[in-house]
Short mmCIF file of C-alpha atoms in Angstrom, two decimals:
data_model
loop_
_atom_site.label_atom_id
_atom_site.label_comp_id
_atom_site.label_asym_id
_atom_site.label_seq_id
_atom_site.Cartn_x
_atom_site.Cartn_y
_atom_site.Cartn_z
CA UNK A 29 64.33 -42.15 9.42
CA UNK A 30 65.24 -38.64 8.32
CA UNK A 31 64.77 -39.68 4.70
CA UNK A 32 61.28 -41.03 5.59
CA UNK A 33 60.30 -37.79 7.23
CA UNK A 34 61.36 -35.89 4.25
CA UNK A 35 59.30 -38.09 2.02
CA UNK A 36 56.32 -37.67 4.30
CA UNK A 37 56.69 -33.97 4.20
CA UNK A 38 57.05 -34.11 0.37
CA UNK A 39 53.89 -36.16 0.00
CA UNK A 40 51.99 -33.92 2.45
CA UNK A 41 53.20 -30.89 0.59
CA UNK A 42 51.94 -32.11 -2.71
CA UNK A 43 48.60 -33.06 -1.15
CA UNK A 44 48.34 -29.65 0.45
CA UNK A 45 49.00 -28.13 -2.89
CA UNK A 46 46.23 -30.18 -4.50
CA UNK A 47 43.94 -29.17 -1.61
CA UNK A 48 44.72 -25.46 -2.23
CA UNK A 49 43.84 -25.85 -5.94
CA UNK A 50 40.56 -27.49 -4.89
CA UNK A 51 39.70 -24.47 -2.67
CA UNK A 52 40.63 -22.02 -5.37
CA UNK A 53 38.10 -23.62 -7.61
CA UNK A 54 35.19 -23.40 -5.10
CA UNK A 55 32.91 -20.45 -4.53
CA UNK A 56 33.64 -17.69 -2.04
CA UNK A 57 30.86 -19.20 0.11
CA UNK A 58 32.69 -22.52 0.30
CA UNK A 59 35.82 -20.65 1.34
CA UNK A 60 33.89 -18.99 4.18
CA UNK A 61 32.39 -22.30 5.16
CA UNK A 62 35.80 -23.87 5.24
CA UNK A 63 37.28 -21.17 7.40
CA UNK A 64 35.62 -22.32 10.52
CA UNK A 65 36.94 -23.53 13.90
CA UNK A 66 36.30 -27.16 12.88
CA UNK A 67 39.58 -27.70 11.06
CA UNK A 68 41.64 -30.90 11.04
CA UNK A 69 44.73 -30.61 13.30
CA UNK A 70 47.63 -33.12 13.65
CA UNK A 71 49.75 -32.96 16.73
CA UNK A 72 53.16 -34.54 16.80
CA UNK A 73 54.46 -36.91 14.03
CA UNK A 74 51.53 -37.81 11.77
CA UNK A 75 51.47 -39.91 8.63
CA UNK A 76 50.94 -38.26 5.30
CA UNK A 77 47.84 -40.31 4.70
CA UNK A 78 46.18 -39.23 7.91
CA UNK A 79 46.74 -35.50 7.15
CA UNK A 80 45.50 -36.02 3.51
CA UNK A 81 42.40 -37.84 4.64
CA UNK A 82 41.47 -35.13 7.24
CA UNK A 83 42.00 -32.34 4.75
CA UNK A 84 40.13 -34.18 2.06
CA UNK A 85 37.11 -34.79 4.33
CA UNK A 86 36.99 -31.09 5.39
CA UNK A 87 37.18 -29.97 1.74
CA UNK A 88 34.40 -32.40 0.80
CA UNK A 89 32.21 -31.03 3.64
CA UNK A 90 32.86 -27.47 2.48
CA UNK A 91 31.96 -28.34 -1.09
CA UNK A 92 28.76 -30.03 0.04
CA UNK A 93 27.88 -26.88 2.11
CA UNK A 94 28.53 -24.76 -0.93
CA UNK A 95 26.35 -26.88 -3.05
CA UNK A 96 23.52 -26.74 -0.62
CA UNK A 97 23.88 -22.93 -0.38
CA UNK A 98 23.85 -22.69 -4.14
CA UNK A 99 20.67 -24.79 -4.22
CA UNK A 100 19.00 -22.55 -1.62
CA UNK A 101 19.93 -19.47 -3.61
CA UNK A 102 18.65 -21.04 -6.80
CA UNK A 103 15.28 -21.93 -5.12
CA UNK A 104 14.96 -18.37 -3.86
CA UNK A 105 15.66 -17.02 -7.33
CA UNK A 106 13.01 -19.31 -8.75
CA UNK A 107 10.55 -18.18 -6.26
CA UNK A 108 11.27 -14.58 -6.97
CA UNK A 109 10.81 -15.21 -10.70
CA UNK A 110 7.40 -16.89 -10.08
CA UNK A 111 6.35 -13.91 -7.86
CA UNK A 112 7.36 -11.46 -10.59
CA UNK A 113 5.48 -13.44 -13.17
CA UNK A 114 2.41 -13.44 -10.91
CA UNK A 115 2.62 -9.64 -10.34
CA UNK A 116 2.90 -9.07 -14.08
CA UNK A 117 -0.06 -11.31 -14.72
CA UNK A 118 -2.15 -9.32 -12.24
CA UNK A 119 -1.03 -6.03 -13.72
CA UNK A 120 -2.06 -7.33 -17.16
CA UNK A 121 -5.44 -8.26 -15.89
CA UNK A 122 -5.91 -4.83 -14.27
CA UNK A 123 -4.71 -3.05 -17.44
CA UNK A 124 -7.20 -5.06 -19.53
CA UNK A 125 -10.01 -4.39 -17.21
CA UNK A 126 -9.16 -0.62 -17.27
CA UNK A 127 -9.16 -0.51 -21.03
CA UNK A 128 -12.47 -2.27 -21.17
CA UNK A 129 -13.95 0.18 -18.65
CA UNK A 130 -12.64 3.16 -20.67
CA UNK A 131 -14.24 1.87 -23.82
CA UNK A 132 -17.64 1.19 -22.19
CA UNK A 133 -20.24 3.92 -22.44
CA UNK A 134 -21.44 5.45 -19.28
CA UNK A 135 -24.74 7.12 -18.25
CA UNK A 136 -22.99 9.30 -15.63
CA UNK A 137 -22.84 12.93 -16.84
CA UNK A 138 -19.61 14.96 -16.62
CA UNK A 139 -19.06 18.10 -14.66
CA UNK A 140 -21.34 20.25 -12.44
CA UNK A 141 -24.78 19.01 -13.67
CA UNK A 142 -27.76 17.22 -12.08
CA UNK A 143 -26.93 13.57 -11.78
CA UNK A 144 -23.28 14.32 -11.82
CA UNK A 145 -21.56 16.71 -9.44
CA UNK A 146 -24.48 18.70 -7.99
CA UNK A 147 -23.77 20.80 -4.87
CA UNK A 148 -26.38 21.18 -2.18
CA UNK A 149 -25.69 24.69 -1.07
CA UNK A 150 -28.63 25.08 1.23
CA UNK A 151 -27.48 22.10 3.35
CA UNK A 152 -24.16 23.82 3.86
CA UNK A 153 -20.89 24.61 2.05
CA UNK A 154 -18.19 25.66 4.59
CA UNK A 155 -14.41 26.14 4.31
CA UNK A 156 -14.24 26.30 0.50
CA UNK A 157 -15.23 28.46 -2.43
CA UNK A 158 -17.93 27.53 -4.83
CA UNK A 159 -16.73 25.00 -7.43
CA UNK A 160 -15.60 26.09 -10.86
CA UNK A 161 -15.57 24.16 -14.11
CA UNK A 162 -13.52 24.23 -17.31
CA UNK A 163 -13.74 22.05 -20.36
CA UNK A 164 -11.01 21.50 -22.87
CA UNK A 165 -10.34 18.76 -25.38
CA UNK A 166 -13.28 16.68 -24.16
CA UNK A 167 -12.04 16.75 -20.60
CA UNK A 168 -13.95 18.45 -17.80
CA UNK A 169 -12.16 19.82 -14.78
CA UNK A 170 -14.09 20.79 -11.72
CA UNK A 171 -11.91 22.80 -9.20
CA UNK A 172 -12.73 23.42 -5.52
CA UNK A 173 -10.52 25.85 -3.58
CA UNK A 174 -10.41 25.05 0.04
CA UNK A 175 -10.00 28.09 2.42
CA UNK A 176 -9.62 26.38 5.82
CA UNK A 177 -7.94 23.35 7.23
CA UNK A 178 -11.35 21.59 7.65
CA UNK A 179 -14.08 21.99 5.12
CA UNK A 180 -17.59 20.43 4.77
CA UNK A 181 -19.23 20.31 1.38
CA UNK A 182 -22.80 18.84 1.05
CA UNK A 183 -23.88 17.43 -2.35
CA UNK A 184 -27.17 16.44 -3.83
CA UNK A 185 -25.22 13.94 -5.91
CA UNK A 186 -21.49 13.21 -6.20
CA UNK A 187 -20.99 11.28 -9.41
CA UNK A 188 -17.69 11.79 -11.32
CA UNK A 189 -18.14 11.21 -15.00
CA UNK A 190 -15.53 9.13 -17.04
CA UNK A 191 -13.98 12.36 -18.55
CA UNK A 192 -14.23 14.48 -15.41
CA UNK A 193 -11.40 15.40 -13.03
CA UNK A 194 -12.27 16.81 -9.53
CA UNK A 195 -9.43 18.90 -8.13
CA UNK A 196 -9.45 19.83 -4.45
CA UNK A 197 -6.85 22.57 -4.05
CA UNK A 198 -5.65 22.43 -0.46
CA UNK A 199 -2.58 24.72 -0.76
CA UNK A 200 -0.17 21.89 -0.61
CA UNK A 201 -1.20 20.88 2.90
CA UNK A 202 -1.34 17.08 3.46
CA UNK A 203 -3.22 17.45 6.75
CA UNK A 204 -6.02 19.57 5.24
CA UNK A 205 -9.32 17.64 4.99
CA UNK A 206 -12.48 18.03 3.02
CA UNK A 207 -15.61 16.18 4.09
CA UNK A 208 -17.96 15.56 1.14
CA UNK A 209 -21.36 14.41 2.39
CA UNK A 210 -23.81 13.16 -0.21
CA UNK A 211 -27.57 13.58 0.55
CA UNK A 212 -29.03 11.83 -2.52
CA UNK A 213 -32.75 11.51 -2.10
CA UNK A 214 -32.83 8.79 -4.72
CA UNK A 215 -30.85 6.50 -2.55
CA UNK A 216 -28.24 5.71 -5.13
CA UNK A 217 -24.51 5.01 -4.52
CA UNK A 218 -21.96 7.55 -5.73
CA UNK A 219 -20.20 6.45 -8.92
CA UNK A 220 -16.58 7.60 -9.39
CA UNK A 221 -15.74 6.89 -12.93
CA UNK A 222 -13.21 9.68 -13.57
CA UNK A 223 -10.41 11.24 -11.50
CA UNK A 224 -10.15 12.81 -8.05
CA UNK A 225 -6.97 14.71 -7.08
CA UNK A 226 -6.02 16.45 -3.83
CA UNK A 227 -3.03 17.63 -1.85
CA UNK A 228 -4.38 16.44 1.42
CA UNK A 229 -7.29 14.33 2.70
CA UNK A 230 -10.58 13.63 1.00
CA UNK A 231 -13.43 12.14 3.03
CA UNK A 232 -16.48 10.96 0.91
CA UNK A 233 -19.58 9.85 2.75
CA UNK A 234 -22.62 8.33 1.02
CA UNK A 235 -24.74 6.09 3.16
CA UNK A 236 -26.08 4.44 0.06
CA UNK A 237 -22.64 3.28 -0.95
CA UNK A 238 -19.76 4.25 -3.17
CA UNK A 239 -18.51 2.66 -6.45
CA UNK A 240 -15.08 3.20 -7.93
CA UNK A 241 -15.40 2.23 -11.62
CA UNK A 242 -12.77 0.35 -13.55
CA UNK A 243 -11.39 3.54 -15.27
CA UNK A 244 -11.32 5.69 -12.03
CA UNK A 245 -8.03 7.22 -10.90
CA UNK A 246 -7.64 8.66 -7.36
CA UNK A 247 -4.54 10.57 -6.42
CA UNK A 248 -4.62 12.06 -2.92
CA UNK A 249 -2.78 12.01 0.40
CA UNK A 250 -5.49 10.24 2.16
CA UNK A 251 -8.80 8.83 1.05
CA UNK A 252 -11.70 7.76 3.34
CA UNK A 253 -14.66 6.44 1.41
CA UNK A 254 -17.47 5.59 3.80
CA UNK A 255 -21.05 4.33 3.78
CA UNK A 256 -21.36 5.43 7.43
CA UNK A 257 -21.59 8.97 8.61
CA UNK A 258 -19.37 10.52 11.25
CA UNK A 259 -20.44 10.25 14.92
CA UNK A 260 -19.61 13.88 15.62
CA UNK A 261 -21.37 17.15 14.78
CA UNK A 262 -20.27 19.32 11.91
CA UNK A 263 -19.33 22.00 14.33
CA UNK A 264 -16.96 19.67 16.24
CA UNK A 265 -15.39 18.56 12.93
CA UNK A 266 -14.74 22.11 11.77
CA UNK A 267 -13.29 23.08 15.16
CA UNK A 268 -11.28 20.05 16.11
CA UNK A 269 -10.95 18.03 12.85
CA UNK A 270 -11.68 14.45 12.05
CA UNK A 271 -9.97 12.73 15.06
CA UNK A 272 -11.93 14.39 17.85
CA UNK A 273 -13.89 11.49 19.30
CA UNK A 274 -13.09 9.71 22.47
CA UNK A 275 -10.71 6.76 22.15
CA UNK A 276 -12.32 3.35 22.47
CA UNK A 277 -11.46 1.35 25.58
CA UNK A 278 -8.24 -0.55 25.22
CA UNK A 279 -6.81 1.66 22.37
CA UNK A 280 -4.21 4.38 22.38
CA UNK A 281 -3.53 7.30 20.24
CA UNK A 282 -3.99 11.10 19.90
CA UNK A 283 -7.68 10.80 18.90
CA UNK A 284 -10.34 8.78 17.19
CA UNK A 285 -12.64 9.12 14.23
CA UNK A 286 -15.89 7.32 14.88
CA UNK A 287 -18.14 6.33 11.96
CA UNK A 288 -21.17 5.09 13.94
CA UNK A 289 -24.22 6.18 11.94
CA UNK A 290 -25.10 3.43 9.61
CA UNK A 291 -27.19 4.11 6.55
CA UNK A 292 -28.91 1.72 4.11
CA UNK A 293 -26.47 -1.17 4.12
CA UNK A 294 -24.25 0.68 1.68
CA UNK A 295 -21.30 -1.03 0.10
CA UNK A 296 -17.96 0.35 -1.00
CA UNK A 297 -16.73 -1.36 -4.17
CA UNK A 298 -13.53 -0.95 -6.10
CA UNK A 299 -13.89 -2.52 -9.54
CA UNK A 300 -11.13 -4.19 -11.59
CA UNK A 301 -8.99 -1.60 -13.25
CA UNK A 302 -9.59 1.21 -10.71
CA UNK A 303 -6.55 2.81 -9.17
CA UNK A 304 -6.38 4.52 -5.74
CA UNK A 305 -2.87 5.85 -5.18
CA UNK A 306 -1.41 7.98 -2.29
CA UNK A 307 2.25 7.52 -3.20
CA UNK A 308 2.68 10.86 -5.02
CA UNK A 309 1.59 12.86 -1.91
CA UNK A 310 4.18 12.09 0.75
CA UNK A 311 4.23 14.58 3.63
CA UNK A 312 7.59 16.22 4.54
CA UNK A 313 7.96 13.82 7.53
CA UNK A 314 7.53 10.79 5.24
CA UNK A 315 3.88 10.23 6.13
CA UNK A 316 2.32 8.41 3.15
CA UNK A 317 -1.30 8.88 4.28
CA UNK A 318 -3.75 6.02 4.04
CA UNK A 319 -6.78 4.61 2.28
CA UNK A 320 -9.79 3.55 4.37
CA UNK A 321 -12.84 1.98 2.71
CA UNK A 322 -15.65 1.68 5.28
CA UNK A 323 -18.83 -0.09 4.34
CA UNK A 324 -22.07 -0.75 6.21
CA UNK A 325 -23.03 -3.70 3.98
CA UNK A 326 -19.57 -4.80 2.83
CA UNK A 327 -16.34 -3.73 1.11
CA UNK A 328 -14.90 -5.23 -2.08
CA UNK A 329 -11.55 -4.43 -3.70
CA UNK A 330 -10.75 -5.87 -7.13
CA UNK A 331 -8.66 -2.92 -8.21
CA UNK A 332 -5.23 -1.44 -7.27
CA UNK A 333 -4.75 0.46 -4.01
CA UNK A 334 -1.27 1.93 -3.31
CA UNK A 335 -0.22 3.61 0.00
CA UNK A 336 3.53 4.25 0.32
CA UNK A 337 4.64 4.56 3.97
CA UNK A 338 0.93 4.37 4.93
CA UNK A 339 -1.89 1.88 5.44
CA UNK A 340 -4.83 0.41 3.57
CA UNK A 341 -7.93 -0.28 5.55
CA UNK A 342 -11.00 -2.26 4.47
CA UNK A 343 -13.70 -2.57 7.13
CA UNK A 344 -17.37 -3.10 7.26
CA UNK A 345 -19.80 -2.94 10.17
CA UNK A 346 -22.24 -0.79 12.07
CA UNK A 347 -19.51 1.09 13.99
CA UNK A 348 -15.95 1.63 12.79
CA UNK A 349 -13.34 3.67 14.60
CA UNK A 350 -10.08 4.96 13.10
CA UNK A 351 -7.46 5.94 15.60
CA UNK A 352 -4.27 8.00 15.17
CA UNK A 353 -0.89 7.47 16.96
CA UNK A 354 0.05 10.10 19.61
CA UNK A 355 2.72 11.58 17.27
CA UNK A 356 3.24 12.38 13.61
CA UNK A 357 4.41 8.76 12.98
CA UNK A 358 2.77 6.98 10.15
CA UNK A 359 -0.01 4.60 11.26
CA UNK A 360 -3.75 4.19 11.52
CA UNK A 361 -5.34 1.64 13.72
CA UNK A 362 -8.91 0.22 13.40
CA UNK A 363 -11.39 -1.10 15.71
CA UNK A 364 -14.65 -2.72 14.66
CA UNK A 365 -17.60 -3.43 16.80
#
C-alpha cells in the first residue's frame, strides 16, 4: 500500500507539472479566469486519475474562456478599425468639398463694402468701436474692437467674402458677447464664405437666413446663428446680457434666452467643407462654449462642427429658448415650442 501511494503521488506530481506548463502557455487573462473560487478539490485519499481529470477540466474551461475573451477583443478591435476608416472617409469628403469651394468663384465682395460687410450706423452701433480694415497679400481683415461686455452691431448686410477675416476683439473674455443684427432690405440670407474669429461669443441674427459656405472657417468660444430675433429689447440685452428672459415652465437654470420673433422662414445651412470650431477657446474653468444654429424654416448641417467640453444645438421652430445652468458648469439646454 505505501508503494501504491507513492506511485499515485508520483503520477499526480507529473500531471500537476504538465498542468503548470499548460497554464504558463496561456494568456494572463486565462490565468485570472483560472484563479477563481471554482477550483477542483480532493478530500482524503483520491486516485491520480480523479485529480488529473478535475485539473484538466478546469484548465480546459480556462482556456475556452481565454479564447472567448480573445475573440471579443478582436471583434472590438475590428469595430474600432471600421469606425476609424469611416471617420477618415468622412474627413476626406469634407476636405474635397472644402477644396472645391475654395476654387469656386464667388460674387460676395470682400471687406467693408456694400453687399459685403456694410454697417448700419443709424440703426445703432453700441459697445464697440467702428470697424477697421486692412488688406495684405490678397487677404482682407476687418477688425472690430469691443469695448463693453455686451455689444449690439446693426448691419445693412453681413456677408463675409472668401478672402475676408472678421476679427471680434473681446479682450480675451470668453463671456463677452456681440450681437450682430442684419437688417437687409433685399431679404437675402447672410453668406459666410470666409473666416470669423472671436475670443468670446458671437451672435448673428438674420431673419432671412444664414449660409456657411464650404470654405468658411469659424473659430469662436460660442456661436449662435439664428433666423429668429431675440425676444428681449436691446436695452435689456445691454444691461443684463443674453440670458435675461424668464425661464420656461418646467425648466431650471440661471436664465433663458428666448428667440421668439420669427422672420421670413429663414434657414440656417452649413455646407460641406465648412468648419465651425470652439475647441481653441476654452475658458479657464474648462467651459468649451457651444454652437447653436436656430432656424425658422429649418437647419441643415453638412459640414464639421466641433465643441470641446460644450454642446452643439440644431433647432428650428417659431420659438426657441436656450437656458443656462445655475452655475458656471458647462451645458446649454433647449426647449422648442
